Amino acid sequence: VETIQRFSEAGVSIKILASGSPDRTIALLHQAGFGAELDAPLAAISGDELAEMDETQLKDAVSENTVFGHIVPEQAGLLVEVLRERGEVVAFVGDGVRDVPGMRQANLSITGRGGSQAALSVADIVLLKDSAKVLLDVLDKGQRIVNGLLDVLRLYLTILIIALRILISGFPYSSKQGTVIAVVTISLPAIGLSLWASPGLLPTRDLRRLLLRFVAPAAITISAAASAVYVIFLQRSGAADYAQLGVIYALVGTGLILVLFLKPPGRLFAGGAPVSGDWRFVVAVLILLALFLLVAPLPITEQLLGLDRLQQASDYAIVGAVVLVWAAVLRAIWWIVSIVERIRRSPD
C-alpha cells in the first residue's frame, strides 16, 4: 500500500490487469487497503467488454478505468500499446507467461527473480526481493537526473544565445572575460542544479516547448539589458573597454538571478519554472556574487582575466538598476505567457 501511495504521489498512474473478474479484483484490493492511494477511483471493466469496443471506445476505456479484469494475454499487450500511443511511458510488472505480451509492449518491463523463464527473458529489471519498493528509488533518481539535466540545459542555452547575440552586436568581451561569465553563471551553478535536483514529473513532455518558453524570453531580455548597460557606460565614460566591463557585471548579475528563476525559492521568482522552495540556491547565488565582487578588483584578476572594479559607486547602481528592471520585465513576460497558455487550454 505504501509503495502504491508513493508512486501516486510521484505522479505515476496505476493500472491493474487481472485474469480474474473485475469485482473480485476490486474486493481483494480493498481488503489489502488499496483505493484511496490510487490517483483515480477503482473504476473497472472486463476484457469481454473491451473486446466489443472500437478503437475510440477502447482508448476512452483505458483512460477511464483502473482495474481490468478477465484480461487475456493479447489484451494486456493491446492495453499497453494504447497507453503508449497516448504518449504515456509505461512500466509493466509481471511474472508469468500471460504477462509477456504486456511486458514486450512496455517501455520498461519488470519481474521478480521468481518469475517464469519467459518473463525473465523479456524483463528489463529483475527484482531480487519480493518487493517493488526499490523501484521508488529508481523513479526518484531518474526524475532527479532528468530534471537536473533539463535545468542545466536551459541555463547553457540561454547563456549561449546571449553570447552569440553580443558578439554579433559588435561589442564583444574578451575570451578571458567570457571565461569568468561561464564559470560564475554556468559551471558553478550547474553543479548545484545537478546535486540539488528535485524529483517530480515535467510539466510537459514537449521538451522543445519547455526549453523555448524559458530560454527565448530570458536570452532576449538579458541581451537587451547588456546592450543598455553598454550604451550607458559608453556615453558616461567614452571608453569601449570600460563599457565592456559594465557588460560583464551586468551579465554576471542577470546570470545569477537566472538561476533563481530556474529554481524559484518563492513566488517572487516563479514564472519560468514552478516554485521549488529550495533556499540553498539563494545562498549559493549570494556567495557567488560576493566572490565575484571581491575577486574582480584584485590586481592578479585584472591581469589574468581582464576584470577590474567599476570606477564609481553610481556605476554599480546603474548595473543594479538595469538588472532589477530586467528581472521585473522577464517575470512579467512569463506571467503574460502563462495567461495566454491558460486561455488556449480553456475549453471556452
Coordinates of N, CA and C in Angstrom, one line a residue, residues 45 49-51 53-65 68 75 78-79 82 86:
I45 N -13.4 -2.6 -15.6 CA -14.0 -3.1 -16.8 C -13.5 -4.4 -17.1
E49 N -15.9 -6.9 -22.3 CA -16.4 -5.6 -22.8 C -15.4 -4.9 -23.7
L50 N -14.1 -5.0 -23.4 CA -13.1 -4.4 -24.2 C -13.1 -5.0 -25.6
A51 N -13.3 -6.3 -25.7 CA -13.3 -7.0 -27.0 C -14.4 -6.5 -27.9
M53 N -15.4 -3.3 -28.2 CA -15.2 -1.9 -28.4 C -14.4 -1.6 -29.7
D54 N -14.8 -0.4 -30.3 CA -14.0 0.0 -31.4 C -12.7 0.8 -30.9
E55 N -11.9 1.3 -31.8 CA -10.7 1.9 -31.4 C -10.9 3.1 -30.4
T56 N -11.8 4.0 -30.8 CA -12.1 5.2 -30.0 C -12.6 4.8 -28.6
Q57 N -13.5 3.9 -28.5 CA -14.1 3.4 -27.2 C -13.0 2.8 -26.4
L58 N -12.1 2.0 -27.0 CA -11.0 1.3 -26.3 C -10.1 2.4 -25.6
K59 N -9.8 3.4 -26.4 CA -8.9 4.4 -25.8 C -9.5 5.1 -24.6
D60 N -10.8 5.4 -24.7 CA -11.5 6.0 -23.6 C -11.6 5.1 -22.4
A61 N -11.8 3.8 -22.7 CA -11.9 2.8 -21.6 C -10.6 2.7 -20.8
V62 N -9.5 2.7 -21.6 CA -8.2 2.6 -21.0 C -7.9 3.8 -20.1
S63 N -8.3 5.0 -20.6 CA -8.1 6.2 -19.8 C -9.0 6.3 -18.6
E64 N -10.2 5.8 -18.6 CA -11.2 6.0 -17.5 C -11.1 4.9 -16.5
N65 N -10.6 3.8 -16.7 CA -10.6 2.6 -15.8 C -9.2 2.4 -15.2
F68 N -8.7 -3.8 -14.8 CA -9.1 -4.5 -16.0 C -9.1 -6.0 -15.6
Q75 N -4.8 -9.0 -24.9 CA -5.4 -7.8 -24.5 C -4.4 -7.0 -23.6
L78 N -2.3 -5.2 -25.9 CA -3.0 -4.1 -26.6 C -3.2 -2.9 -25.7
L79 N -3.6 -3.1 -24.4 CA -3.8 -2.0 -23.5 C -2.5 -1.2 -23.3
V82 N -2.0 0.9 -26.4 CA -2.9 2.1 -26.4 C -2.3 3.2 -25.5
R86 N -0.9 7.0 -26.6 CA -1.4 8.3 -25.9 C -0.2 9.1 -25.4

